[in-house]
Amino acid sequence: MVTIKNEKYEKLLDAAFKVMQEKGFEKASVSHIVKEAGVAQGTFYLYFSSKSAVVPAMAEKILHEQLADLKGRLPDATDIYETIRSIIDVSFEITERYKDVILFCYSGMAFHHSFDRWEQIYLPYYSWLEARLQNAAESGTIQADINMGYLAKMIVGLIENSAENCYLSHQQEDSPEQYKEEVNKFILKALHP
């Protein structure tokens, strides 16, 4: 299987997003994806072993978009509290934009025992946040007596869980702004020295 990402890979991935958003994961087929991408069926199998193998690639693309958006919004010198606020905003925006895709990304990753792959996908995001947390701890802005690697994972998990509860739950009681404000207050109180 080819792992180099190129124009055909991107076409297949974009087509998978479109087809699965329209049809859902179960009803989407490799035939639908290659037809949408305008490539031969065999080309699909150069990049993906099955339709399910597209799911981690979709999750990775979403996360890369999220991290690129954050890096674009935040200069390196941004304080940690503004960083957290931006992570919340971007996470909620991405979750709203890709809510249908995120649902089957989770189910597809869980069904195919891809949790190790999930952690690989998130590693650049965790590392980026961990470095910012470490800088804040060194400057005395936040507590320094916690493992910053664990803290980065907890913060990302809390924010994403809040965004998913907001947009994916059928029992949404509060507005997205209320969810965002509450998760922000919680994290700020937890980080304060």
Coordinates of C-alpha atoms in Angstrom, one line a residue:
M1 CA 0.0 0.0 0.0
V2 CA 1.4 3.4 -1.0
T3 CA 1.7 5.9 1.9
I4 CA 3.0 8.9 0.1
K5 CA 0.3 11.6 0.1
N6 CA -0.2 13.1 -3.3
E7 CA -2.9 14.6 -5.5
K8 CA -4.7 11.3 -6.0
Y9 CA -4.6 10.6 -2.3
E10 CA -6.1 14.0 -1.6
K11 CA -8.8 13.5 -4.2
L12 CA -9.7 10.2 -2.6
L13 CA -9.8 11.7 0.8
D14 CA -11.9 14.7 -0.3
A15 CA -14.3 12.3 -2.1
A16 CA -14.6 10.1 1.0
F17 CA -15.5 13.1 3.1
K18 CA -18.2 14.1 0.6
V19 CA -19.6 10.7 0.0
M20 CA -19.7 9.7 3.6
Q21 CA -21.3 13.0 4.6
E22 CA -24.0 12.4 2.0
K23 CA -24.6 8.7 2.4
G24 CA -23.2 7.9 5.9
F25 CA -20.4 5.4 6.5
E26 CA -22.4 2.2 6.1
K27 CA -24.0 3.2 2.8
A28 CA -20.9 4.7 1.2
S29 CA -18.9 2.3 -0.9
V30 CA -15.4 2.3 -2.4
S31 CA -17.2 2.6 -5.8
H32 CA -18.9 5.8 -4.7
I33 CA -15.7 7.2 -3.4
V34 CA -13.6 6.5 -6.6
K35 CA -16.4 7.7 -8.8
E36 CA -16.5 11.0 -6.9
A37 CA -12.7 11.3 -7.0
G38 CA -12.6 10.5 -10.7
V39 CA -10.0 7.7 -10.3
A40 CA -9.9 4.0 -11.0
Q41 CA -11.0 1.6 -8.3
G42 CA -7.6 0.0 -8.1
T43 CA -6.1 3.5 -7.3
F44 CA -8.1 3.4 -4.1
Y45 CA -6.4 0.3 -2.9
L46 CA -2.9 1.8 -3.5
Y47 CA -3.7 4.1 -0.6
F48 CA -6.2 2.3 1.6
S49 CA -6.8 -1.4 2.3
S50 CA -10.5 -0.9 2.8
K51 CA -13.2 1.7 3.2
S52 CA -12.6 1.5 7.0
A53 CA -8.9 2.4 6.4
V54 CA -10.0 5.8 5.2
V55 CA -11.5 6.7 8.6
P56 CA -8.1 7.4 10.3
A57 CA -7.0 9.4 7.3
M58 CA -10.2 11.5 7.6
A59 CA -9.6 12.0 11.4
E60 CA -6.0 13.0 10.7
K61 CA -7.1 15.6 8.0
I62 CA -9.6 17.1 10.4
L63 CA -7.0 17.4 13.2
H64 CA -4.3 18.8 10.8
E65 CA -6.8 21.5 9.8
Q66 CA -7.5 22.2 13.4
L67 CA -3.9 22.5 14.4
A68 CA -3.1 24.6 11.3
D69 CA -5.9 27.0 12.2
L70 CA -4.6 27.3 15.8
K71 CA -1.1 27.9 14.7
G72 CA -2.3 30.5 12.2
R73 CA -4.3 32.4 14.9
L74 CA -1.7 32.2 17.7
P75 CA 1.8 33.7 17.6
D76 CA 4.3 31.7 19.6
A77 CA 4.4 34.3 22.4
T78 CA 0.6 34.1 23.0
D79 CA -0.2 33.6 26.7
I80 CA -1.6 30.3 27.8
Y81 CA -5.0 31.6 28.7
E82 CA -5.5 33.1 25.2
T83 CA -4.2 29.8 23.8
I84 CA -6.8 27.8 25.7
R85 CA -9.6 30.2 24.6
S86 CA -8.5 29.8 21.0
I87 CA -8.3 26.0 21.3
I88 CA -11.9 26.1 22.6
D89 CA -13.1 28.3 19.8
V90 CA -11.4 26.2 17.1
S91 CA -12.4 22.9 18.6
F92 CA -16.1 24.0 18.6
E93 CA -15.8 25.4 15.1
I94 CA -14.3 22.1 13.7
T95 CA -16.8 20.0 15.6
E96 CA -19.7 21.9 14.2
R97 CA -18.2 21.8 10.7
Y98 CA -17.5 18.1 10.7
K99 CA -20.0 16.7 13.2
D100 CA -21.3 14.1 10.8
V101 CA -17.9 12.9 9.9
I102 CA -16.7 12.9 13.5
L103 CA -19.4 10.5 14.5
F104 CA -18.4 7.8 12.1
C105 CA -14.7 8.6 12.7
Y106 CA -15.2 7.6 16.3
S107 CA -17.2 4.6 15.5
G108 CA -14.9 3.5 12.7
M109 CA -11.8 3.9 14.8
A110 CA -13.3 2.0 17.7
F111 CA -14.7 -0.7 15.6
H112 CA -11.4 -1.3 13.9
H113 CA -9.3 -1.1 17.1
S114 CA -7.4 1.9 15.9
F115 CA -6.8 3.6 19.2
D116 CA -3.0 3.4 18.8
R117 CA -3.5 5.2 15.4
W118 CA -5.7 7.7 17.1
E119 CA -2.9 8.6 19.5
Q120 CA -0.4 8.9 16.6
I121 CA -2.8 11.3 14.9
Y122 CA -3.1 13.5 18.0
L123 CA 0.6 13.4 18.9
P124 CA 1.6 16.7 17.1
Y125 CA -1.4 18.5 18.7
Y126 CA -0.5 17.2 22.2
S127 CA 3.1 18.1 21.7
W128 CA 2.3 21.6 20.5
L129 CA 0.1 22.3 23.5
E130 CA 2.5 20.6 25.9
A131 CA 5.3 23.0 24.8
R132 CA 3.0 26.0 25.5
L133 CA 2.0 24.6 28.9
Q134 CA 5.6 24.0 29.8
N135 CA 6.5 27.6 28.9
A136 CA 3.6 28.9 31.0
A137 CA 4.7 26.7 33.9
E138 CA 8.3 28.0 33.7
S139 CA 7.1 31.6 33.7
G140 CA 4.9 30.9 36.8
T141 CA 1.7 31.6 34.9
I142 CA 0.2 28.2 35.6
Q143 CA 0.9 25.4 38.2
A144 CA 4.2 23.7 37.6
D145 CA 3.6 20.6 39.7
I146 CA 1.8 18.5 37.1
N147 CA 3.0 16.4 34.1
M148 CA 2.5 18.8 31.1
G149 CA 2.1 15.8 28.7
Y150 CA -0.8 14.5 30.7
L151 CA -2.2 18.0 31.2
A152 CA -2.2 18.6 27.4
K153 CA -4.1 15.4 26.8
M154 CA -6.6 16.2 29.5
I155 CA -7.3 19.7 28.2
V156 CA -7.7 18.5 24.6
G157 CA -10.0 15.7 25.8
L158 CA -12.1 18.0 28.0
I159 CA -12.5 20.6 25.2
E160 CA -13.4 18.1 22.5
N161 CA -15.8 16.3 24.8
S162 CA -17.6 19.6 25.5
A163 CA -17.8 20.5 21.8
E164 CA -19.1 17.0 21.0
N165 CA -21.7 17.2 23.8
C166 CA -22.8 20.5 22.4
Y167 CA -23.0 19.5 18.7
L168 CA -23.5 15.8 18.7
S169 CA -25.9 15.3 21.7
H170 CA -29.6 15.3 20.9
Q171 CA -30.2 16.8 24.4
Q172 CA -28.4 20.1 23.8
E173 CA -29.7 22.4 26.6
D174 CA -27.2 25.3 26.3
S175 CA -25.9 27.4 23.5
P176 CA -22.4 26.8 22.1
E177 CA -21.3 30.0 23.7
Q178 CA -22.4 28.8 27.1
Y179 CA -20.6 25.5 26.7
K180 CA -17.4 27.3 25.6
E181 CA -17.6 29.7 28.6
E182 CA -18.1 27.0 31.1
V183 CA -15.2 24.8 29.8
N184 CA -13.0 27.9 29.7
K185 CA -13.8 28.8 33.3
F186 CA -13.1 25.3 34.4
I187 CA -9.7 25.0 32.7
L188 CA -8.6 28.5 33.9
K189 CA -9.5 27.6 37.5
A190 CA -7.6 24.3 37.2
L191 CA -4.5 26.0 35.8
H192 CA -4.3 29.0 38.1
P193 CA -1.3 28.7 40.4

